[in-house]
Short mmCIF file of C-alpha atoms in Angstrom, two decimals:
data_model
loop_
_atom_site.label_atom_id
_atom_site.label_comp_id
_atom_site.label_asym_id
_atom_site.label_seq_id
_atom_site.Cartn_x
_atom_site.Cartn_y
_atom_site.Cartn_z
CA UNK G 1 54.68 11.06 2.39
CA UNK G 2 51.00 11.82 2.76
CA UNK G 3 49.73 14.98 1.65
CA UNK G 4 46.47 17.08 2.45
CA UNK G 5 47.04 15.90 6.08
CA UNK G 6 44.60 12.74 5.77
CA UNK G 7 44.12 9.37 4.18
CA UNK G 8 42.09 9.47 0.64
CA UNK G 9 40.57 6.08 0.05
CA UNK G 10 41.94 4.22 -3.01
CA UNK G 11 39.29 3.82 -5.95
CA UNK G 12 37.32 0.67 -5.86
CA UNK G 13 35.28 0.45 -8.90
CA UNK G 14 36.90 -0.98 -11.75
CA UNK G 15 37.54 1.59 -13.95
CA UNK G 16 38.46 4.25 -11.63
CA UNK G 17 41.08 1.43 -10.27
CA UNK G 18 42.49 1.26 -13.94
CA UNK G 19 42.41 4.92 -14.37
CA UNK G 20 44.86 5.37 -11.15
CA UNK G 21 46.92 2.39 -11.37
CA UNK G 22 50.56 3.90 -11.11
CA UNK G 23 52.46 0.82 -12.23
CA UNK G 24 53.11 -2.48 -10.63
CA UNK G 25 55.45 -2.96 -7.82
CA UNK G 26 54.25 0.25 -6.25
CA UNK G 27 54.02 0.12 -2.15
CA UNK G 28 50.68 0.65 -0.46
CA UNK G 29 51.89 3.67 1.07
CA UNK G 30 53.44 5.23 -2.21
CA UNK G 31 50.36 4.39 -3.87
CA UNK G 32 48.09 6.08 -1.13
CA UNK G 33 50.33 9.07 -1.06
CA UNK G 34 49.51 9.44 -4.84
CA UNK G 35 46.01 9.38 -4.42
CA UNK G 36 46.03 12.16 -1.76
CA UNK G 37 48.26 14.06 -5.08
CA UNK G 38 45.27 13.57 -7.15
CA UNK G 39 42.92 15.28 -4.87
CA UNK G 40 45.29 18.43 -5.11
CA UNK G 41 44.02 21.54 -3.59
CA UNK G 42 41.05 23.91 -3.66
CA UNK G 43 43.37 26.85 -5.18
CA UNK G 44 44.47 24.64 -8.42
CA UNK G 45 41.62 23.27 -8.88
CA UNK G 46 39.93 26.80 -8.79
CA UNK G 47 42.37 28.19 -11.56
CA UNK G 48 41.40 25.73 -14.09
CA UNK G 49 37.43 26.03 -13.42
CA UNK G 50 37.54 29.50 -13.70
CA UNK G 51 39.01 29.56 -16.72
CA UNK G 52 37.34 26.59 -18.71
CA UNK G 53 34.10 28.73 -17.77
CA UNK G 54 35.29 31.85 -18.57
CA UNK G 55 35.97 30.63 -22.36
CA UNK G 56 32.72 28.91 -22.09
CA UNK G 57 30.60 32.21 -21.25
CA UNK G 58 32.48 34.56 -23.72
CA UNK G 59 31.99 31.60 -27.12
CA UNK G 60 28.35 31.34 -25.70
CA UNK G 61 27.83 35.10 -25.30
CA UNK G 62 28.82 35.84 -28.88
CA UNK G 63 27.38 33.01 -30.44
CA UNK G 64 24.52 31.74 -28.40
CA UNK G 65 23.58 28.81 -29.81
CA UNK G 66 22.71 25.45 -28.42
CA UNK G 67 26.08 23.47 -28.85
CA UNK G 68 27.28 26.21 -26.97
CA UNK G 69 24.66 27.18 -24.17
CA UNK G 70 24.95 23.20 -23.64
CA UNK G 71 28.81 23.73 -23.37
CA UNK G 72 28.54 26.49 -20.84
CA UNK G 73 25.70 24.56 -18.59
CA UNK G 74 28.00 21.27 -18.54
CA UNK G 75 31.46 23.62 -17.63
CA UNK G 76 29.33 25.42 -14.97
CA UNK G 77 27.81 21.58 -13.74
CA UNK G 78 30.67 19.69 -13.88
CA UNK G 79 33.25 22.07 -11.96
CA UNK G 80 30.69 22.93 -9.29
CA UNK G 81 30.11 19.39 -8.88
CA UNK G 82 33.81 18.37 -8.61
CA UNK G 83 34.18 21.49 -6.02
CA UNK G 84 31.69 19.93 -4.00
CA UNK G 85 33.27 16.20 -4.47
CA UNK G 86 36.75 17.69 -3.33
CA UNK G 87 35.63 19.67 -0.95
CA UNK G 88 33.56 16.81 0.83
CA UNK G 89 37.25 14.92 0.63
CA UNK G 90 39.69 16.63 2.00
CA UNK G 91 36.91 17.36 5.03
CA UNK G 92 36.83 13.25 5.13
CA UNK G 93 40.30 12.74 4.89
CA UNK G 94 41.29 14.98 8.07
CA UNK G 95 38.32 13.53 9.76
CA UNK G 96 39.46 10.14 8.43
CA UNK G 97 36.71 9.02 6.96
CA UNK G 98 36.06 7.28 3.38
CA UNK G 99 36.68 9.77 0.90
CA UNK G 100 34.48 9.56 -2.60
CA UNK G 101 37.27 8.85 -4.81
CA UNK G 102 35.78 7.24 -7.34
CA UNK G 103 33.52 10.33 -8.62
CA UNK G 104 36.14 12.30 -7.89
CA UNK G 105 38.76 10.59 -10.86
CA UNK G 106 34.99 9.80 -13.08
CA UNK G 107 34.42 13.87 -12.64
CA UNK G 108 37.83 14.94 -13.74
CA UNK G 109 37.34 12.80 -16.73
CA UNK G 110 33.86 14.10 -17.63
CA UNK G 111 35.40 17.69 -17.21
CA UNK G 112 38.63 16.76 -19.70
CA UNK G 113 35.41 15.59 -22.06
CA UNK G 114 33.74 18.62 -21.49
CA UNK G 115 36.59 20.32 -22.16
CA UNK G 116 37.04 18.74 -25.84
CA UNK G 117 33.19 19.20 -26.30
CA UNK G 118 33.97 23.01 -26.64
CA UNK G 119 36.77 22.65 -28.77
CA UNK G 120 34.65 20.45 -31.45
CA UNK G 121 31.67 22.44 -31.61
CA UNK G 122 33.64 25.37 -31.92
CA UNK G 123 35.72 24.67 -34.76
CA UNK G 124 32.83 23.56 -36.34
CA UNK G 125 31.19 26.39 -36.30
CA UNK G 126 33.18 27.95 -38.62
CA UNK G 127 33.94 31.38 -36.29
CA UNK G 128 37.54 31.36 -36.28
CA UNK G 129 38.16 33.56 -33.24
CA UNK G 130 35.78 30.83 -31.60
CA UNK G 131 37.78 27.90 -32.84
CA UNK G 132 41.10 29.72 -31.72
CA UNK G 133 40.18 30.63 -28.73
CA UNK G 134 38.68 27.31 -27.53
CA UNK G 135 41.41 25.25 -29.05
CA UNK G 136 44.17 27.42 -27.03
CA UNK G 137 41.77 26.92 -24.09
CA UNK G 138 41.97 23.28 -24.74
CA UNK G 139 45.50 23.10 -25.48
CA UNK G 140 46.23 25.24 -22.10
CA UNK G 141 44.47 22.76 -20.11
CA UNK G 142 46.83 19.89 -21.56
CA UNK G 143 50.32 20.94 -19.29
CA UNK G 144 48.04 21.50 -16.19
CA UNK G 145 46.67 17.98 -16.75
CA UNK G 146 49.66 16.52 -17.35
CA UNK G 147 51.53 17.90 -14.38
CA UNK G 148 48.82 17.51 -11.95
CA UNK G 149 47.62 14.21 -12.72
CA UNK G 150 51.07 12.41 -13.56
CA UNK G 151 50.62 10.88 -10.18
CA UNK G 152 48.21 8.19 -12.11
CA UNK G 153 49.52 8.20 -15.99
CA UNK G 154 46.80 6.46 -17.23
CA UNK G 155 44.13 9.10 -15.31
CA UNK G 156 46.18 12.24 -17.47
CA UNK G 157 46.56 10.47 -20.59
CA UNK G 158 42.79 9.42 -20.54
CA UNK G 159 42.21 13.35 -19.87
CA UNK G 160 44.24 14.70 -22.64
CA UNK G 161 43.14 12.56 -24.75
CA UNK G 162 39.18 13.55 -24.31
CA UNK G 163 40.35 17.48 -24.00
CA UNK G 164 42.59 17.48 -27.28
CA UNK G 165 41.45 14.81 -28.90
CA UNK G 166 38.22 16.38 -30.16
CA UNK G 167 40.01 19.13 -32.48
CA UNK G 168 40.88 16.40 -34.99
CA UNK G 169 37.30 15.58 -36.30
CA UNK G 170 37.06 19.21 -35.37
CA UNK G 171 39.18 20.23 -38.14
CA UNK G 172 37.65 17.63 -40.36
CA UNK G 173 34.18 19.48 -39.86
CA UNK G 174 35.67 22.62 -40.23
CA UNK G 175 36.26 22.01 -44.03
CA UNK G 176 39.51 24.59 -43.72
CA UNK G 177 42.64 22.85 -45.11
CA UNK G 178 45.18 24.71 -43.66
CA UNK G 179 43.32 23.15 -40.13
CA UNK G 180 44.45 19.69 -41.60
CA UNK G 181 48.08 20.12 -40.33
CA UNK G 182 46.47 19.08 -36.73
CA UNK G 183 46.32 15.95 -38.35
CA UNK G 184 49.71 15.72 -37.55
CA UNK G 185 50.27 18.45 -34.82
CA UNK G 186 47.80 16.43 -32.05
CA UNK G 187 48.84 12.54 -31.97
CA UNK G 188 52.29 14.13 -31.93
CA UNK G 189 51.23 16.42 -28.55
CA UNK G 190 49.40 13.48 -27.51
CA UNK G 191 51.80 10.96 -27.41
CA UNK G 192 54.32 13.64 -26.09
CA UNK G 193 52.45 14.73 -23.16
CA UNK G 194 51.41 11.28 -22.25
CA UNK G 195 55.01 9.92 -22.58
CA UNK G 196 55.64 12.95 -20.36
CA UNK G 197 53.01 12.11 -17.55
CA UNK G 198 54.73 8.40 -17.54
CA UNK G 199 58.02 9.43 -17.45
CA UNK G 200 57.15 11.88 -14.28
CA UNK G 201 55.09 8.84 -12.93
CA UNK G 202 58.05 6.82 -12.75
CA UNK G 203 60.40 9.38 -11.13
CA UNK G 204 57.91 10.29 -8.82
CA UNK G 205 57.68 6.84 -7.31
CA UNK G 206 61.30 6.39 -7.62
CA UNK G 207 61.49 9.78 -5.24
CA UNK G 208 59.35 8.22 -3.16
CA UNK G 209 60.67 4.80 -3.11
CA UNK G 210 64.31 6.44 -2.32
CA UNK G 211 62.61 8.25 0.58
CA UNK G 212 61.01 5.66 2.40
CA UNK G 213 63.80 3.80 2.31
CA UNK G 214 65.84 6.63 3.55
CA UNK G 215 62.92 7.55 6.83
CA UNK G 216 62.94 3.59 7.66
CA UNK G 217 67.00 3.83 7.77
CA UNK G 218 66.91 7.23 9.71
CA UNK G 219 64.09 5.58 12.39
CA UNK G 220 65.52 2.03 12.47
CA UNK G 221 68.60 -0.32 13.60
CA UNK G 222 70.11 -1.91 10.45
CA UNK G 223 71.03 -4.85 12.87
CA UNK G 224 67.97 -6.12 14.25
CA UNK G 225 65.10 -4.28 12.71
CA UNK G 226 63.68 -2.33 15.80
CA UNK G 227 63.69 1.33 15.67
CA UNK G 228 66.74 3.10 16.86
CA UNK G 229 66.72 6.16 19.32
CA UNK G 230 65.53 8.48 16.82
CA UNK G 231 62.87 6.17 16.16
CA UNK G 232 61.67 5.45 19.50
CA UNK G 233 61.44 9.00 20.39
CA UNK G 234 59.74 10.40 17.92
CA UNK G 235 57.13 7.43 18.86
CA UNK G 236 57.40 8.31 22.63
CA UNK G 237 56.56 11.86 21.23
CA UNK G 238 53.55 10.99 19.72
CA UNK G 239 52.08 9.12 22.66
CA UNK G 240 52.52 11.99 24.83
CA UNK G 241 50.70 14.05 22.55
CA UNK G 242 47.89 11.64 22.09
CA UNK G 243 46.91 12.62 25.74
CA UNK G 244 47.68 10.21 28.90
CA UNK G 245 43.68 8.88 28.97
CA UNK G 246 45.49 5.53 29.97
CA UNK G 247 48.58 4.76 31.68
CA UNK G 248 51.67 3.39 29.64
CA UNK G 249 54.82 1.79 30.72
CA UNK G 250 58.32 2.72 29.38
CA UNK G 251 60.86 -0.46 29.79
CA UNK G 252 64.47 0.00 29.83
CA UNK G 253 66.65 -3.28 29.82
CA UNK G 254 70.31 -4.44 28.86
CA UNK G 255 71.95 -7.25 28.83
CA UNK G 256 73.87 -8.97 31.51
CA UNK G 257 77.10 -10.43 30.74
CA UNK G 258 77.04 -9.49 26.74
CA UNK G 259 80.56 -8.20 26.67
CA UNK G 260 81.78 -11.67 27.34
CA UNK G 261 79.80 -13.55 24.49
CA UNK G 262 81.95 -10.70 22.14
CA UNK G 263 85.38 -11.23 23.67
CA UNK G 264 84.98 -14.89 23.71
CA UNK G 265 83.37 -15.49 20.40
CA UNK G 266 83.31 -12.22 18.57
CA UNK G 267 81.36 -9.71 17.50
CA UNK G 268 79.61 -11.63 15.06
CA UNK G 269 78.57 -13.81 17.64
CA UNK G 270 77.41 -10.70 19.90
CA UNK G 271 75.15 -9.38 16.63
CA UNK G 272 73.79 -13.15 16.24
CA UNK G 273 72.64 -12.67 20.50
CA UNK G 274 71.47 -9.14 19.66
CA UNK G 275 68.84 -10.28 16.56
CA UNK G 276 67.49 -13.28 18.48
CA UNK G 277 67.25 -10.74 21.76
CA UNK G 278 64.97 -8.38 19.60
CA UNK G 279 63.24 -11.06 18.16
CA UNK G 280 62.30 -12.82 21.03
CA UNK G 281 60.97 -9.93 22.76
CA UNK G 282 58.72 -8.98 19.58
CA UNK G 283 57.16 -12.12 20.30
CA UNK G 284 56.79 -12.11 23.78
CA UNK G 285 55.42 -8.61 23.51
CA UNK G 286 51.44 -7.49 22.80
CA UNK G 287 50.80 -6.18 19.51
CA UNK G 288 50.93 -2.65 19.65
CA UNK G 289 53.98 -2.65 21.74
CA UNK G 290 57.10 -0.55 20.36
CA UNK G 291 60.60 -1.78 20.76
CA UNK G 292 63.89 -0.30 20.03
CA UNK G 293 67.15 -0.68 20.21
CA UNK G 294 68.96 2.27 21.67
CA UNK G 295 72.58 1.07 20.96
CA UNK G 296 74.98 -1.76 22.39
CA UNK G 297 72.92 -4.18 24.22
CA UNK G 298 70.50 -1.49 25.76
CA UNK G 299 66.84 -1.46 24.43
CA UNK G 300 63.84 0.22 25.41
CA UNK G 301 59.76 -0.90 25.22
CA UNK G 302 56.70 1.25 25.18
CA UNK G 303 53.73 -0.35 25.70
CA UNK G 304 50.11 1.17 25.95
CA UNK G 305 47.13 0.49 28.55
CA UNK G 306 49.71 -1.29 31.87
CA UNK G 307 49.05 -0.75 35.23
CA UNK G 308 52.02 -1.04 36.95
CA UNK G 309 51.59 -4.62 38.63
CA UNK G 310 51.25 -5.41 34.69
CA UNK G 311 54.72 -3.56 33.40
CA UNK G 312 56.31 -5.48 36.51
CA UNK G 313 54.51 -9.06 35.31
CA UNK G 314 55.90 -8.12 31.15
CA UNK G 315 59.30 -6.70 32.56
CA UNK G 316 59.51 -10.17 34.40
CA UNK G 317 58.47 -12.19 30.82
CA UNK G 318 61.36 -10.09 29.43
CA UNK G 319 64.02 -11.29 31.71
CA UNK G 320 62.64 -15.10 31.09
CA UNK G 321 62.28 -14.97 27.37
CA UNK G 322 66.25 -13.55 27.14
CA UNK G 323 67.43 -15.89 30.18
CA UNK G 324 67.02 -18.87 27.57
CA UNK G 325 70.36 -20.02 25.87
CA UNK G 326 71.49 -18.83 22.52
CA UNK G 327 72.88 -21.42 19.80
CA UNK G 328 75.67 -19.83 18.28
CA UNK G 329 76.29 -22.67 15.46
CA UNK G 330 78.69 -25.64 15.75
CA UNK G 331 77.23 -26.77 18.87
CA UNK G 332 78.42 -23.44 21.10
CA UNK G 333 75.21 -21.98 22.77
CA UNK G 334 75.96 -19.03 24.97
CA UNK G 335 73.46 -17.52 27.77
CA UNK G 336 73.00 -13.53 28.54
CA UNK G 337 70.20 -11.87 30.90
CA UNK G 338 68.42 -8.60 31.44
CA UNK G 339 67.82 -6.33 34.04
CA UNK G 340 64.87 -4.19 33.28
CA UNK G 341 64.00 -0.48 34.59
CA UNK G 342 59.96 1.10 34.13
CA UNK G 343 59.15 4.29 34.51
CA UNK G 344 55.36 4.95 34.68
CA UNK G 345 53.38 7.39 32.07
CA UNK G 346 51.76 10.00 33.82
CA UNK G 347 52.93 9.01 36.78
CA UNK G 348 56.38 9.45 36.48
CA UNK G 349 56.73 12.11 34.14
CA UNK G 350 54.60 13.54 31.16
CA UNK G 351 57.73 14.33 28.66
CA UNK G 352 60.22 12.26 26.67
CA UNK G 353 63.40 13.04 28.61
CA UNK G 354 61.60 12.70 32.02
CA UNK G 355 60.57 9.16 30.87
CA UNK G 356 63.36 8.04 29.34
CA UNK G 357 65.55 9.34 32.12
CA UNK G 358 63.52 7.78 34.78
CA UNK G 359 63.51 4.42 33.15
CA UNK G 360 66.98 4.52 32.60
CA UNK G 361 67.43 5.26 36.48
CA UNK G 362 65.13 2.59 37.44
CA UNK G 363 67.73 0.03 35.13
CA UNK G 364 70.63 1.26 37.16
CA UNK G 365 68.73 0.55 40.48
CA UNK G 366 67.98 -3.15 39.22
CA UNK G 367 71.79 -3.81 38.21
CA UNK G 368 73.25 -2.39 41.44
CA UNK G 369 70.84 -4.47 43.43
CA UNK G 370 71.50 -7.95 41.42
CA UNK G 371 71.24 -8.58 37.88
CA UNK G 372 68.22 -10.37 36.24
CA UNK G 373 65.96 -7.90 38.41
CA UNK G 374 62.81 -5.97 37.23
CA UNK G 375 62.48 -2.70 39.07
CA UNK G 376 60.05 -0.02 39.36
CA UNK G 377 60.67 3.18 39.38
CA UNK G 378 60.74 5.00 43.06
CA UNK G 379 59.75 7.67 44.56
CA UNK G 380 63.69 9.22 45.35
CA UNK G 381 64.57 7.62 41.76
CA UNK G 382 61.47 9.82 40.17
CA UNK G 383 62.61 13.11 42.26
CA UNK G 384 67.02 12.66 41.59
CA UNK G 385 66.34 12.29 37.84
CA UNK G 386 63.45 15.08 37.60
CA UNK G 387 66.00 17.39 39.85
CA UNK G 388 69.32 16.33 37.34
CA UNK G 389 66.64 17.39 34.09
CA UNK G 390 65.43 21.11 35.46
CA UNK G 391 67.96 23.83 34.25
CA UNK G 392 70.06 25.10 36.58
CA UNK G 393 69.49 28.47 37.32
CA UNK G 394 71.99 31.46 36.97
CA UNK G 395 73.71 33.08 40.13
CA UNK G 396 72.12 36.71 40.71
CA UNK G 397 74.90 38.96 40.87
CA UNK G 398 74.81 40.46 44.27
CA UNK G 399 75.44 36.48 44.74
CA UNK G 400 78.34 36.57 42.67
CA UNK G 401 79.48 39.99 44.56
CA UNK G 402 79.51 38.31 47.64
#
């Protein structure tokens, strides 16, 4: 959901808060995903300073007075100014760093002023090819607002406002009656294009809303919580590629005698076992550690910074915090345990499969040897499962031949 590949702070003054409030109910991360939208990109932001100036430097060139000269100096000011604010932003985002959000929202609403600046002073200047031009300039710069900004309604309507706005006294100062009929033509634009940036706002966060929901299903177990395989995986994935600085553990552990608890009492009685299961070992776990459930009773932990006298110690809190009876209502409590497997990060393998595999070995080897055992991962257990993962090569043909 986050864009520009970093984290844009959210606006702290009180103003700039307003300005990008997208509506209430919105989640922290929807809401910091819009922000990032707001910063857009270099290219977009280039399109519309190049041309604001442009129309700046012709009106000045051919009329060259001061309303205009000031026009040009605040266009040329303002832009480079928010180039260097968004610049400095998305460097501080990727580096993660507080980004200056606040001037950047305050800038985009001096330019939108700026923008409306022109289109005043021109009409009143009585050039008509002045007024047109700025005033299609103006009313140019309305759709780009709208649709770039939409992310924070308020933000875009407070910028169309300031850029269109202006050509009502405009035409009031232009003494032309025919320009009256903007009397009517703006607030109707206005109230369009601002409806417009709401309406977007609010199917934006709805899009949004529909997929978060839809990543948390795809990552998670609907029963208990955890994260399913996909989940845990992709989370494996992403420890491995943070680098192996310090040793992690990778926990594999079932249930021992489960299937009974369903036959006996049924299934709903097995999902009842299965939440308090996952809840109990949330608790029992550091925070930090990542649990999943990988389907039927088997779930998996990853947990960061173990040595391996450590996994053994939490594999062995495991097995005591699921060993303790489980009230299944009307006075019928019902016990299960856990074997546990650990397979070592680096030392037992540096990819997901290897890991997983390894662990899962390690489980076996504590069930065939008793249940409601912890076991390490060996030596021969670290070389079968590393052997069964390598792809087995083809048979050379002269082998074949023969």
């Amino acid at each position: 959901m986050q864009s520009n590949e970093g984290l844009y702070s959210a606006p702290r003054w009180r103003l700039t808060r307003w300005l990008a409030e997208p509506g209430l109910g919105v989640p922290d991360d929807i809401r910091a995903a819009l922000i990032a939208q707001l910063h857009g990109s270099l290219p977009v932001f280039a399109a519309g300073a190049v041309n604001t100036i442009a129309v700046a430097a012709v009106i000045a060139a051919r009329k060259q007075t001061a309303p205009f000269i000031v026009w040009l100096v605040m266009e040329i000011a303002i832009c480079l100014a928010r180039l260097l604010v968004l610049a400095s932003a998305h460097r501080r985002a990727r580096a993660h760093r507080p980004t200056p959000t606040d001037l950047h929202l305050l800038l985009a609403v001096a330019w939108s002023a700026s923008v409306g600046f022109g289109a005043i002073a021109s009409l009143a200047s009585g050039d008509w090819v002045v007024a047109m031009l700025a005033s299609l300039s103006a009313a140019a710069m309305v759709g780009g607002i709208c649709f770039r900004n939409f992310g924070a309604p308020r933000l875009a309507g407070t910028m169309i406002l300031l850029s269109l706005g202006p050509i009502i006294p405009g035409a009031a100062l232009a003494g032309e009656p025919l320009f009256y009929i903007v009397y009517l033509q703006v607030p109707m634009y206005l109230a369009a294009m601002t409806a417009a940036a709401f309406r977007l706002n609010r199917m934006l966060v709805t899009t949004m809303r529909a997929e978060r929901e839809n990543n948390y299903r795809a990552h998670h177990d609907a029963l208990t919580g955890l994260l399913n395989r996909a989940g845990f995986v992709e989370a494996l994935g992403k420890r491995l590629g943070a680098g192996a600085d310090r040793p992690f553990a990778v926990m594999f552990f079932d249930l021992d005698n489960f299937k009974p608890i369903n036959d006996t009492f049924g299934h709903a009685a097995g999902d009842t076992v299965l939440k308090a299961v996952a809840a109990r070992v949330r608790r029992a776990l550091p925070d930090g550690a990542v649990v999943a459930r990988m389907g039927g009773d088997e779930f998996v932990v990853l947990i960061d910074g173990l040595t391996a006298d450590m996994a053994l110690e939490t594999g062995h809190r495991i097995i005591g915090e699921v060993a303790v009876s489980y009230d299944l209502g009307g006075e019928v409590r019902a016990s299960v345990g856990a074997s546990v497997g650990i397979a070592m990060a680096p030392d037992h393998g540096a990819a997901v499969e290897e890991l997983l595999g390894i662990a899962d070995a390690a489980l076996y080897e504590a069930k065939s040897g008793g249940k409601s055992r912890c076991c390490l991962a060996s030596v021969a257990t670290n070389a079968a499962v590393l052997r069964r993962l390598q792809p087995s090569k083809p048979k050379s043909p002269i082998a074949s031949a023969a």
